[in-house]
Amino acid sequence: MWTRRSRIAAWLLWFGTRVASPVSSRVAGRLAAVLWTIPWQFGARRRVNRPTATGRTAGLVPLEVVDVSVFRRDRGVTRTQRVHLWAVGEGPTALLVHGWSDDARTFGPLARELGEQGWRAVVCELPAHGSSRGVRTDGLQVAQVIRHVAEHCDARVVVSHSLGAFATMIALADGLRVDAAALLAPVVRLADAVDTFVARVSLPDRAARALRRHIERRYGPTLWEELVLDRRAVSFDMPALVVHDPDDRQAPIASARALAATWPNARLMETEGLGHRRIVDDEAVMRRVVAFVTSVERAGRPDDDRVDGEPG
């Protein structure tokens, strides 16, 4: 676990891609792939109401530790991932899934609010995040974890952020059944995620091309089309709330708009000035998400007919 908190390890991998890039694109691609699949947590955000410890001090209590059998498509093997679940409240279950490099604390305030509204809010700490073991992971593995945990907890609703939302949609496409989904600042396309990563770490062009080739070799050249999730959303029949901000620099809002337009029963709430991470903490967003989730219990299916973009 120390690796994902080490600035030195991150810097060495980044430096290695730059050194290897003009010499061996294959080596540069492999190093970039390691850098890409570690959820670095040394720079994890700190909110005003965010404590320094996880789970319990965020108003959550330990629920259980779940072992999930995860198929590694890149290696053709099945491995066990042990993930920690935190919870608050009693009632029907809403599963909350944080984003890349975050942990259970991300959804502490929303979990407490849902608990007060008569829900059991279960927060899953993803593999290689927070208290859960591991150093590397990816969206395909996370999707399998989400599906297993949602079915294990009999979740009626999934609320997820960023990479968690991306993996939630993969799980839905692979057969996960829930009554509704709320997606905050979702990553919608694999190509968008890779482009954002390349820009954020300033990968040289040759290393960036090598990373994309490495992904194709490990997962197959069709992965790019498979993970254009706004296209796959046409088959989703559960209601959805998509919340996104035009100032989001990590997940393009154009993809979120395409997602909401394609998903048959989805509504888009556009915020202003929240970017990618602050959207989780915003009180207006939280009220809208809580109203959306609680409408599942009131009517069996969400029935929010408000104008898109109107705070709930």
PDB file of C-alpha atoms in Angstrom:
ATOM      1  CA  MET A   1       0.000   0.000   0.000  1.00  0.00           C
ATOM      2  CA  TRP A   2       2.940   2.328   0.591  1.00  0.00           C
ATOM      3  CA  THR A   3       3.684   2.346  -3.145  1.00  0.00           C
ATOM      4  CA  ARG A   4       0.533   4.241  -4.051  1.00  0.00           C
ATOM      5  CA  ARG A   5       1.424   6.897  -1.482  1.00  0.00           C
ATOM      6  CA  SER A   6       5.023   7.308  -2.642  1.00  0.00           C
ATOM      7  CA  ARG A   7       5.867  10.428  -4.613  1.00  0.00           C
ATOM      8  CA  ILE A   8       9.302   8.939  -5.292  1.00  0.00           C
ATOM      9  CA  ALA A   9       7.827   5.813  -6.913  1.00  0.00           C
ATOM     10  CA  ALA A  10       5.538   7.940  -9.075  1.00  0.00           C
ATOM     11  CA  TRP A  11       8.385  10.210 -10.104  1.00  0.00           C
ATOM     12  CA  LEU A  12      10.673   7.284 -10.964  1.00  0.00           C
ATOM     13  CA  LEU A  13       8.007   5.729 -13.199  1.00  0.00           C
ATOM     14  CA  TRP A  14       7.325   9.070 -14.875  1.00  0.00           C
ATOM     15  CA  PHE A  15      11.037   9.720 -15.373  1.00  0.00           C
ATOM     16  CA  GLY A  16      11.502   6.202 -16.711  1.00  0.00           C
ATOM     17  CA  THR A  17       8.892   6.766 -19.431  1.00  0.00           C
ATOM     18  CA  ARG A  18      10.722   9.881 -20.565  1.00  0.00           C
ATOM     19  CA  VAL A  19      14.111   8.165 -20.612  1.00  0.00           C
ATOM     20  CA  ALA A  20      12.809   5.032 -22.342  1.00  0.00           C
ATOM     21  CA  SER A  21      10.633   6.844 -24.867  1.00  0.00           C
ATOM     22  CA  PRO A  22      13.350   7.664 -27.453  1.00  0.00           C
ATOM     23  CA  VAL A  23      15.084   4.304 -26.911  1.00  0.00           C
ATOM     24  CA  SER A  24      12.297   1.700 -26.655  1.00  0.00           C
ATOM     25  CA  SER A  25       8.655   2.522 -27.146  1.00  0.00           C
ATOM     26  CA  ARG A  26       7.658  -0.905 -25.786  1.00  0.00           C
ATOM     27  CA  VAL A  27       9.446  -0.267 -22.472  1.00  0.00           C
ATOM     28  CA  ALA A  28       8.031   3.248 -22.339  1.00  0.00           C
ATOM     29  CA  GLY A  29       4.535   1.833 -22.901  1.00  0.00           C
ATOM     30  CA  ARG A  30       4.921  -0.700 -20.106  1.00  0.00           C
ATOM     31  CA  LEU A  31       6.174   1.911 -17.642  1.00  0.00           C
ATOM     32  CA  ALA A  32       3.376   4.288 -18.614  1.00  0.00           C
ATOM     33  CA  ALA A  33       0.856   1.473 -18.094  1.00  0.00           C
ATOM     34  CA  VAL A  34       2.115   0.914 -14.548  1.00  0.00           C
ATOM     35  CA  LEU A  35       1.877   4.645 -13.884  1.00  0.00           C
ATOM     36  CA  TRP A  36      -1.644   4.629 -15.361  1.00  0.00           C
ATOM     37  CA  THR A  37      -2.974   1.722 -13.263  1.00  0.00           C
ATOM     38  CA  ILE A  38      -1.779   2.830  -9.824  1.00  0.00           C
ATOM     39  CA  PRO A  39      -4.310   5.070  -8.035  1.00  0.00           C
ATOM     40  CA  TRP A  40      -1.768   7.442  -6.538  1.00  0.00           C
ATOM     41  CA  GLN A  41      -2.995   8.777  -3.217  1.00  0.00           C
ATOM     42  CA  PHE A  42      -0.213  11.048  -2.038  1.00  0.00           C
ATOM     43  CA  GLY A  43      -2.081  13.971  -3.567  1.00  0.00           C
ATOM     44  CA  ALA A  44      -5.565  12.985  -2.399  1.00  0.00           C
ATOM     45  CA  ARG A  45      -7.812  15.968  -1.905  1.00  0.00           C
ATOM     46  CA  ARG A  46      -8.577  17.351   1.514  1.00  0.00           C
ATOM     47  CA  ARG A  47     -12.003  18.822   2.063  1.00  0.00           C
ATOM     48  CA  VAL A  48     -12.888  21.146   4.913  1.00  0.00           C
ATOM     49  CA  ASN A  49     -15.028  18.433   6.519  1.00  0.00           C
ATOM     50  CA  ARG A  50     -12.745  15.550   5.537  1.00  0.00           C
ATOM     51  CA  PRO A  51     -10.850  13.902   8.418  1.00  0.00           C
ATOM     52  CA  THR A  52      -7.414  12.377   8.057  1.00  0.00           C
ATOM     53  CA  ALA A  53      -8.511   8.808   8.786  1.00  0.00           C
ATOM     54  CA  THR A  54     -10.910   6.717   6.729  1.00  0.00           C
ATOM     55  CA  GLY A  55     -14.326   5.238   7.250  1.00  0.00           C
ATOM     56  CA  ARG A  56     -15.255   5.472  10.909  1.00  0.00           C
ATOM     57  CA  THR A  57     -14.241   9.116  11.368  1.00  0.00           C
ATOM     58  CA  ALA A  58     -16.224  10.074   8.273  1.00  0.00           C
ATOM     59  CA  GLY A  59     -19.412   9.022  10.088  1.00  0.00           C
ATOM     60  CA  LEU A  60     -19.292   5.501   8.656  1.00  0.00           C
ATOM     61  CA  VAL A  61     -18.834   2.225  10.509  1.00  0.00           C
ATOM     62  CA  PRO A  62     -17.151  -0.946   9.219  1.00  0.00           C
ATOM     63  CA  LEU A  63     -19.693  -3.279   7.648  1.00  0.00           C
ATOM     64  CA  GLU A  64     -17.627  -6.202   6.369  1.00  0.00           C
ATOM     65  CA  VAL A  65     -14.707  -7.235   4.208  1.00  0.00           C
ATOM     66  CA  VAL A  66     -15.743  -8.985   1.001  1.00  0.00           C
ATOM     67  CA  ASP A  67     -13.643 -11.264  -1.173  1.00  0.00           C
ATOM     68  CA  VAL A  68     -14.404 -10.874  -4.873  1.00  0.00           C
ATOM     69  CA  SER A  69     -13.163 -13.206  -7.609  1.00  0.00           C
ATOM     70  CA  VAL A  70     -12.011 -10.905 -10.395  1.00  0.00           C
ATOM     71  CA  PHE A  71     -11.088 -12.087 -13.875  1.00  0.00           C
ATOM     72  CA  ARG A  72      -7.969 -10.361 -15.177  1.00  0.00           C
ATOM     73  CA  ARG A  73      -8.706 -10.005 -18.858  1.00  0.00           C
ATOM     74  CA  ASP A  74      -5.183  -8.785 -19.567  1.00  0.00           C
ATOM     75  CA  ARG A  75      -3.633 -11.938 -18.093  1.00  0.00           C
ATOM     76  CA  GLY A  76      -6.411 -14.489 -18.504  1.00  0.00           C
ATOM     77  CA  VAL A  77      -6.413 -15.412 -14.799  1.00  0.00           C
ATOM     78  CA  THR A  78      -8.803 -15.010 -11.880  1.00  0.00           C
ATOM     79  CA  ARG A  79      -7.598 -13.344  -8.696  1.00  0.00           C
ATOM     80  CA  THR A  80      -9.276 -12.605  -5.386  1.00  0.00           C
ATOM     81  CA  GLN A  81      -9.745  -8.944  -4.496  1.00  0.00           C
ATOM     82  CA  ARG A  82     -10.537  -8.125  -0.870  1.00  0.00           C
ATOM     83  CA  VAL A  83     -12.524  -4.907  -0.487  1.00  0.00           C
ATOM     84  CA  HIS A  84     -13.714  -3.044   2.595  1.00  0.00           C
ATOM     85  CA  LEU A  85     -17.310  -1.930   2.981  1.00  0.00           C
ATOM     86  CA  TRP A  86     -18.452   0.888   5.253  1.00  0.00           C
ATOM     87  CA  ALA A  87     -22.055   1.730   6.067  1.00  0.00           C
ATOM     88  CA  VAL A  88     -24.487   4.004   7.847  1.00  0.00           C
ATOM     89  CA  GLY A  89     -28.242   3.786   8.343  1.00  0.00           C
ATOM     90  CA  GLU A  90     -30.894   1.107   8.021  1.00  0.00           C
ATOM     91  CA  GLY A  91     -33.295   0.346   5.180  1.00  0.00           C
ATOM     92  CA  PRO A  92     -32.990  -0.421   1.460  1.00  0.00           C
ATOM     93  CA  THR A  93     -29.396  -0.291   0.261  1.00  0.00           C
ATOM     94  CA  ALA A  94     -27.785   2.428  -1.804  1.00  0.00           C
ATOM     95  CA  LEU A  95     -24.269   1.495  -2.913  1.00  0.00           C
ATOM     96  CA  LEU A  96     -21.854   4.439  -3.112  1.00  0.00           C
ATOM     97  CA  VAL A  97     -18.718   4.077  -5.234  1.00  0.00           C
ATOM     98  CA  HIS A  98     -15.895   6.627  -5.059  1.00  0.00           C
ATOM     99  CA  GLY A  99     -13.604   7.659  -7.896  1.00  0.00           C
ATOM    100  CA  TRP A 100      -9.950   7.133  -8.759  1.00  0.00           C
ATOM    101  CA  SER A 101      -7.481   7.825  -5.916  1.00  0.00           C
ATOM    102  CA  ASP A 102     -10.278   8.495  -3.413  1.00  0.00           C
ATOM    103  CA  ASP A 103     -11.696   6.400  -0.573  1.00  0.00           C
ATOM    104  CA  ALA A 104     -14.783   5.960   1.605  1.00  0.00           C
ATOM    105  CA  ARG A 105     -14.532   9.492   2.998  1.00  0.00           C
ATOM    106  CA  THR A 106     -15.540  10.919  -0.378  1.00  0.00           C
ATOM    107  CA  PHE A 107     -19.131   9.884   0.183  1.00  0.00           C
ATOM    108  CA  GLY A 108     -19.265  10.315   3.969  1.00  0.00           C
ATOM    109  CA  PRO A 109     -21.617  13.353   3.924  1.00  0.00           C
ATOM    110  CA  LEU A 110     -23.930  11.868   1.281  1.00  0.00           C
ATOM    111  CA  ALA A 111     -23.985   8.507   3.086  1.00  0.00           C
ATOM    112  CA  ARG A 112     -25.009  10.176   6.345  1.00  0.00           C
ATOM    113  CA  GLU A 113     -27.761  12.122   4.591  1.00  0.00           C
ATOM    114  CA  LEU A 114     -29.131   8.982   2.953  1.00  0.00           C
ATOM    115  CA  GLY A 115     -29.004   7.235   6.319  1.00  0.00           C
ATOM    116  CA  GLU A 116     -31.153   9.991   7.790  1.00  0.00           C
ATOM    117  CA  GLN A 117     -33.617   9.500   4.926  1.00  0.00           C
ATOM    118  CA  GLY A 118     -34.187   5.835   5.764  1.00  0.00           C
ATOM    119  CA  TRP A 119     -31.572   4.176   3.573  1.00  0.00           C
ATOM    120  CA  ARG A 120     -28.627   1.950   4.339  1.00  0.00           C
ATOM    121  CA  ALA A 121     -25.760   3.659   2.546  1.00  0.00           C
ATOM    122  CA  VAL A 122     -22.926   1.237   1.820  1.00  0.00           C
ATOM    123  CA  VAL A 123     -19.618   2.712   0.659  1.00  0.00           C
ATOM    124  CA  CYS A 124     -17.267   0.365  -1.157  1.00  0.00           C
ATOM    125  CA  GLU A 125     -13.542   1.064  -1.002  1.00  0.00           C
ATOM    126  CA  LEU A 126     -12.290  -0.135  -4.354  1.00  0.00           C
ATOM    127  CA  PRO A 127      -9.255  -2.392  -4.852  1.00  0.00           C
ATOM    128  CA  ALA A 128      -5.978  -0.517  -4.296  1.00  0.00           C
ATOM    129  CA  HIS A 129      -7.882   2.317  -2.593  1.00  0.00           C
ATOM    130  CA  GLY A 130      -8.263   3.313   1.044  1.00  0.00           C
ATOM    131  CA  SER A 131      -8.219   0.310   3.365  1.00  0.00           C
ATOM    132  CA  SER A 132      -8.564  -2.220   0.537  1.00  0.00           C
ATOM    133  CA  ARG A 133      -5.433  -4.088  -0.503  1.00  0.00           C
ATOM    134  CA  GLY A 134      -3.607  -3.870  -3.777  1.00  0.00           C
ATOM    135  CA  VAL A 135      -1.451  -1.462  -5.734  1.00  0.00           C
ATOM    136  CA  ARG A 136      -2.824  -1.570  -9.282  1.00  0.00           C
ATOM    137  CA  THR A 137      -6.309  -1.866 -10.722  1.00  0.00           C
ATOM    138  CA  ASP A 138      -8.393  -0.781 -13.715  1.00  0.00           C
ATOM    139  CA  GLY A 139     -11.967  -0.069 -14.754  1.00  0.00           C
ATOM    140  CA  LEU A 140     -12.693  -3.633 -15.866  1.00  0.00           C
ATOM    141  CA  GLN A 141     -11.664  -5.061 -12.504  1.00  0.00           C
ATOM    142  CA  VAL A 142     -13.545  -2.364 -10.613  1.00  0.00           C
ATOM    143  CA  ALA A 143     -16.699  -3.116 -12.628  1.00  0.00           C
ATOM    144  CA  GLN A 144     -16.613  -6.737 -11.475  1.00  0.00           C
ATOM    145  CA  VAL A 145     -16.190  -5.614  -7.869  1.00  0.00           C
ATOM    146  CA  ILE A 146     -19.140  -3.219  -8.151  1.00  0.00           C
ATOM    147  CA  ARG A 147     -21.401  -5.895  -9.602  1.00  0.00           C
ATOM    148  CA  HIS A 148     -20.459  -8.427  -6.932  1.00  0.00           C
ATOM    149  CA  VAL A 149     -20.848  -5.979  -4.042  1.00  0.00           C
ATOM    150  CA  ALA A 150     -24.134  -4.589  -5.374  1.00  0.00           C
ATOM    151  CA  GLU A 151     -25.597  -8.079  -5.679  1.00  0.00           C
ATOM    152  CA  HIS A 152     -24.117  -9.129  -2.319  1.00  0.00           C
ATOM    153  CA  CYS A 153     -25.707  -6.142  -0.570  1.00  0.00           C
ATOM    154  CA  ASP A 154     -28.931  -6.282  -2.611  1.00  0.00           C
ATOM    155  CA  ALA A 155     -28.401  -2.654  -3.647  1.00  0.00           C
ATOM    156  CA  ARG A 156     -31.379  -0.918  -5.198  1.00  0.00           C
ATOM    157  CA  VAL A 157     -29.451   2.155  -6.277  1.00  0.00           C
ATOM    158  CA  VAL A 158     -25.838   2.875  -7.188  1.00  0.00           C
ATOM    159  CA  VAL A 159     -24.356   6.352  -6.760  1.00  0.00           C
ATOM    160  CA  SER A 160     -20.861   6.685  -8.188  1.00  0.00           C
ATOM    161  CA  HIS A 161     -18.265   9.279  -9.111  1.00  0.00           C
ATOM    162  CA  SER A 162     -15.685   9.545 -11.909  1.00  0.00           C
ATOM    163  CA  LEU A 163     -13.924   6.203 -12.509  1.00  0.00           C
ATOM    164  CA  GLY A 164     -16.498   4.627 -10.209  1.00  0.00           C
ATOM    165  CA  ALA A 165     -19.229   5.834 -12.568  1.00  0.00           C
ATOM    166  CA  PHE A 166     -17.298   4.500 -15.563  1.00  0.00           C
ATOM    167  CA  ALA A 167     -17.020   1.076 -13.932  1.00  0.00           C
ATOM    168  CA  THR A 168     -20.661   1.191 -12.827  1.00  0.00           C
ATOM    169  CA  MET A 169     -21.742   1.547 -16.452  1.00  0.00           C
ATOM    170  CA  ILE A 170     -19.526  -1.383 -17.458  1.00  0.00           C
ATOM    171  CA  ALA A 171     -21.186  -3.445 -14.704  1.00  0.00           C
ATOM    172  CA  LEU A 172     -24.642  -2.415 -15.950  1.00  0.00           C
ATOM    173  CA  ALA A 173     -23.704  -3.399 -19.499  1.00  0.00           C
ATOM    174  CA  ASP A 174     -22.473  -6.749 -18.153  1.00  0.00           C
ATOM    175  CA  GLY A 175     -25.748  -7.541 -16.413  1.00  0.00           C
ATOM    176  CA  LEU A 176     -25.938  -5.699 -13.092  1.00  0.00           C
ATOM    177  CA  ARG A 177     -29.570  -4.975 -12.234  1.00  0.00           C
ATOM    178  CA  VAL A 178     -30.513  -2.031 -10.007  1.00  0.00           C
ATOM    179  CA  ASP A 179     -33.541   0.248  -9.831  1.00  0.00           C
ATOM    180  CA  ALA A 180     -31.610   3.425 -10.615  1.00  0.00           C
ATOM    181  CA  ALA A 181     -28.143   4.940 -10.979  1.00  0.00           C
ATOM    182  CA  ALA A 182     -26.750   8.383 -10.170  1.00  0.00           C
ATOM    183  CA  LEU A 183     -23.477   9.208 -11.916  1.00  0.00           C
ATOM    184  CA  LEU A 184     -21.425  12.208 -10.794  1.00  0.00           C
ATOM    185  CA  ALA A 185     -18.809  13.545 -13.223  1.00  0.00           C
ATOM    186  CA  PRO A 186     -18.734  10.212 -15.059  1.00  0.00           C
ATOM    187  CA  VAL A 187     -15.884   9.138 -17.270  1.00  0.00           C
ATOM    188  CA  VAL A 188     -17.791   7.864 -20.305  1.00  0.00           C
ATOM    189  CA  ARG A 189     -15.144   6.731 -22.788  1.00  0.00           C
ATOM    190  CA  LEU A 190     -11.852   4.939 -22.316  1.00  0.00           C
ATOM    191  CA  ALA A 191     -10.201   7.187 -24.911  1.00  0.00           C
ATOM    192  CA  ASP A 192     -11.163  10.258 -22.852  1.00  0.00           C
ATOM    193  CA  ALA A 193      -9.582   8.742 -19.728  1.00  0.00           C
ATOM    194  CA  VAL A 194      -6.332   7.959 -21.531  1.00  0.00           C
ATOM    195  CA  ASP A 195      -6.168  11.415 -23.138  1.00  0.00           C
ATOM    196  CA  THR A 196      -6.683  13.060 -19.738  1.00  0.00           C
ATOM    197  CA  PHE A 197      -3.964  10.924 -18.161  1.00  0.00           C
ATOM    198  CA  VAL A 198      -1.506  11.674 -20.967  1.00  0.00           C
ATOM    199  CA  ALA A 199      -2.103  15.413 -20.579  1.00  0.00           C
ATOM    200  CA  ARG A 200      -1.931  15.421 -16.771  1.00  0.00           C
ATOM    201  CA  VAL A 201       1.406  13.610 -16.541  1.00  0.00           C
ATOM    202  CA  SER A 202       2.849  15.225 -19.681  1.00  0.00           C
ATOM    203  CA  LEU A 203       3.728  11.955 -21.386  1.00  0.00           C
ATOM    204  CA  PRO A 204       5.911  12.374 -24.479  1.00  0.00           C
ATOM    205  CA  ASP A 205       4.037  11.670 -27.714  1.00  0.00           C
ATOM    206  CA  ARG A 206       5.964   8.472 -28.346  1.00  0.00           C
ATOM    207  CA  ALA A 207       5.257   7.175 -24.835  1.00  0.00           C
ATOM    208  CA  ALA A 208       1.575   8.093 -25.196  1.00  0.00           C
ATOM    209  CA  ARG A 209       1.309   6.139 -28.451  1.00  0.00           C
ATOM    210  CA  ALA A 210       3.158   3.238 -26.814  1.00  0.00           C
ATOM    211  CA  LEU A 211       0.694   3.267 -23.902  1.00  0.00           C
ATOM    212  CA  ARG A 212      -2.251   3.002 -26.282  1.00  0.00           C
ATOM    213  CA  ARG A 213      -0.570   0.123 -28.147  1.00  0.00           C
ATOM    214  CA  HIS A 214       0.165  -1.576 -24.817  1.00  0.00           C
ATOM    215  CA  ILE A 215      -3.510  -1.340 -23.840  1.00  0.00           C
ATOM    216  CA  GLU A 216      -4.522  -2.874 -27.168  1.00  0.00           C
ATOM    217  CA  ARG A 217      -2.039  -5.726 -26.798  1.00  0.00           C
ATOM    218  CA  ARG A 218      -3.178  -6.533 -23.261  1.00  0.00           C
ATOM    219  CA  TYR A 219      -6.932  -6.123 -23.671  1.00  0.00           C
ATOM    220  CA  GLY A 220      -7.539  -6.399 -27.416  1.00  0.00           C
ATOM    221  CA  PRO A 221      -7.943  -3.745 -30.110  1.00  0.00           C
ATOM    222  CA  THR A 222     -11.745  -3.699 -29.723  1.00  0.00           C
ATOM    223  CA  LEU A 223     -11.566  -2.317 -26.183  1.00  0.00           C
ATOM    224  CA  TRP A 224     -11.782   1.291 -27.377  1.00  0.00           C
ATOM    225  CA  GLU A 225     -15.163   0.616 -29.018  1.00  0.00           C
ATOM    226  CA  GLU A 226     -16.384  -1.577 -26.162  1.00  0.00           C
ATOM    227  CA  LEU A 227     -15.800   1.229 -23.699  1.00  0.00           C
ATOM    228  CA  VAL A 228     -17.633   3.990 -25.517  1.00  0.00           C
ATOM    229  CA  LEU A 229     -20.303   3.711 -22.863  1.00  0.00           C
ATOM    230  CA  ASP A 230     -22.676   6.357 -24.156  1.00  0.00           C
ATOM    231  CA  ARG A 231     -23.364   3.986 -27.067  1.00  0.00           C
ATOM    232  CA  ARG A 232     -23.957   1.013 -24.784  1.00  0.00           C
ATOM    233  CA  ALA A 233     -26.314   3.052 -22.617  1.00  0.00           C
ATOM    234  CA  VAL A 234     -29.040   2.721 -25.216  1.00  0.00           C
ATOM    235  CA  SER A 235     -29.791  -0.700 -23.676  1.00  0.00           C
ATOM    236  CA  PHE A 236     -30.038   0.573 -20.085  1.00  0.00           C
ATOM    237  CA  ASP A 237     -33.650   0.616 -18.908  1.00  0.00           C
ATOM    238  CA  MET A 238     -33.261   1.914 -15.345  1.00  0.00           C
ATOM    239  CA  PRO A 239     -33.632   5.660 -14.638  1.00  0.00           C
ATOM    240  CA  ALA A 240     -30.455   7.641 -14.228  1.00  0.00           C
ATOM    241  CA  LEU A 241     -29.304  11.017 -12.982  1.00  0.00           C
ATOM    242  CA  VAL A 242     -26.139  12.322 -14.630  1.00  0.00           C
ATOM    243  CA  VAL A 243     -24.462  15.293 -12.933  1.00  0.00           C
ATOM    244  CA  HIS A 244     -21.626  17.042 -14.723  1.00  0.00           C
ATOM    245  CA  ASP A 245     -19.860  20.390 -14.934  1.00  0.00           C
ATOM    246  CA  PRO A 246     -18.603  22.211 -18.053  1.00  0.00           C
ATOM    247  CA  ASP A 247     -15.416  23.104 -16.138  1.00  0.00           C
ATOM    248  CA  ASP A 248     -14.545  19.435 -15.618  1.00  0.00           C
ATOM    249  CA  ARG A 249     -10.999  18.944 -16.945  1.00  0.00           C
ATOM    250  CA  GLN A 250     -10.861  15.201 -16.334  1.00  0.00           C
ATOM    251  CA  ALA A 251     -14.083  14.015 -17.968  1.00  0.00           C
ATOM    252  CA  PRO A 252     -15.396  15.983 -20.983  1.00  0.00           C
ATOM    253  CA  ILE A 253     -18.941  17.184 -20.556  1.00  0.00           C
ATOM    254  CA  ALA A 254     -19.632  16.471 -24.232  1.00  0.00           C
ATOM    255  CA  SER A 255     -19.414  12.755 -23.453  1.00  0.00           C
ATOM    256  CA  ALA A 256     -21.768  13.159 -20.484  1.00  0.00           C
ATOM    257  CA  ARG A 257     -24.263  14.994 -22.668  1.00  0.00           C
ATOM    258  CA  ALA A 258     -24.045  12.198 -25.227  1.00  0.00           C
ATOM    259  CA  LEU A 259     -24.592   9.684 -22.420  1.00  0.00           C
ATOM    260  CA  ALA A 260     -27.700  11.443 -21.126  1.00  0.00           C
ATOM    261  CA  ALA A 261     -29.067  11.767 -24.657  1.00  0.00           C
ATOM    262  CA  THR A 262     -28.551   8.065 -25.400  1.00  0.00           C
ATOM    263  CA  TRP A 263     -29.697   6.584 -22.076  1.00  0.00           C
ATOM    264  CA  PRO A 264     -33.472   6.196 -22.528  1.00  0.00           C
ATOM    265  CA  ASN A 265     -34.510   7.361 -19.053  1.00  0.00           C
ATOM    266  CA  ALA A 266     -31.648   9.618 -17.989  1.00  0.00           C
ATOM    267  CA  ARG A 267     -31.683  13.234 -16.866  1.00  0.00           C
ATOM    268  CA  LEU A 268     -28.709  15.566 -16.985  1.00  0.00           C
ATOM    269  CA  MET A 269     -28.001  18.133 -14.293  1.00  0.00           C
ATOM    270  CA  GLU A 270     -25.312  20.596 -15.323  1.00  0.00           C
ATOM    271  CA  THR A 271     -23.591  22.468 -12.527  1.00  0.00           C
ATOM    272  CA  GLU A 272     -21.452  25.591 -12.727  1.00  0.00           C
ATOM    273  CA  GLY A 273     -17.898  26.098 -11.508  1.00  0.00           C
ATOM    274  CA  LEU A 274     -17.567  22.803  -9.622  1.00  0.00           C
ATOM    275  CA  GLY A 275     -15.139  20.986 -11.892  1.00  0.00           C
ATOM    276  CA  HIS A 276     -14.513  17.278 -11.392  1.00  0.00           C
ATOM    277  CA  ARG A 277     -14.089  16.759  -7.647  1.00  0.00           C
ATOM    278  CA  ARG A 278     -16.011  19.514  -5.898  1.00  0.00           C
ATOM    279  CA  ILE A 279     -19.183  18.241  -7.526  1.00  0.00           C
ATOM    280  CA  VAL A 280     -19.326  15.484  -4.889  1.00  0.00           C
ATOM    281  CA  ASP A 281     -19.332  17.984  -2.003  1.00  0.00           C
ATOM    282  CA  ASP A 282     -21.767  20.536  -3.401  1.00  0.00           C
ATOM    283  CA  GLU A 283     -24.920  20.870  -1.293  1.00  0.00           C
ATOM    284  CA  ALA A 284     -27.245  21.455  -4.268  1.00  0.00           C
ATOM    285  CA  VAL A 285     -25.893  18.353  -5.985  1.00  0.00           C
ATOM    286  CA  MET A 286     -26.249  16.365  -2.783  1.00  0.00           C
ATOM    287  CA  ARG A 287     -29.874  17.477  -2.367  1.00  0.00           C
ATOM    288  CA  ARG A 288     -30.646  16.488  -5.954  1.00  0.00           C
ATOM    289  CA  VAL A 289     -29.023  13.074  -5.559  1.00  0.00           C
ATOM    290  CA  VAL A 290     -30.828  12.415  -2.269  1.00  0.00           C
ATOM    291  CA  ALA A 291     -34.163  13.416  -3.841  1.00  0.00           C
ATOM    292  CA  PHE A 292     -33.457  11.124  -6.787  1.00  0.00           C
ATOM    293  CA  VAL A 293     -32.526   8.179  -4.568  1.00  0.00           C
ATOM    294  CA  THR A 294     -35.415   8.608  -2.130  1.00  0.00           C
ATOM    295  CA  SER A 295     -37.886   8.790  -5.008  1.00  0.00           C
ATOM    296  CA  VAL A 296     -37.028   5.150  -5.711  1.00  0.00           C
ATOM    297  CA  GLU A 297     -38.471   4.161  -2.342  1.00  0.00           C
ATOM    298  CA  ARG A 298     -41.500   6.455  -2.654  1.00  0.00           C
ATOM    299  CA  ALA A 299     -42.593   5.432  -6.115  1.00  0.00           C
ATOM    300  CA  GLY A 300     -40.679   2.277  -6.876  1.00  0.00           C
ATOM    301  CA  ARG A 301     -38.997   4.123  -9.748  1.00  0.00           C
ATOM    302  CA  PRO A 302     -37.575   7.668  -9.787  1.00  0.00           C
ATOM    303  CA  ASP A 303     -40.176  10.137 -11.020  1.00  0.00           C
ATOM    304  CA  ASP A 304     -38.271  13.417 -10.983  1.00  0.00           C
ATOM    305  CA  ASP A 305     -39.729  15.575 -13.756  1.00  0.00           C
ATOM    306  CA  ARG A 306     -37.873  18.753 -13.001  1.00  0.00           C
ATOM    307  CA  VAL A 307     -36.133  20.704 -15.729  1.00  0.00           C
ATOM    308  CA  ASP A 308     -32.623  19.513 -16.508  1.00  0.00           C
ATOM    309  CA  GLY A 309     -30.044  21.473 -14.592  1.00  0.00           C
ATOM    310  CA  GLU A 310     -32.476  22.599 -11.889  1.00  0.00           C
ATOM    311  CA  PRO A 311     -31.088  21.890  -8.417  1.00  0.00           C
ATOM    312  CA  GLY A 312     -33.176  19.430  -6.452  1.00  0.00           C
TER     313      GLY A 312
END
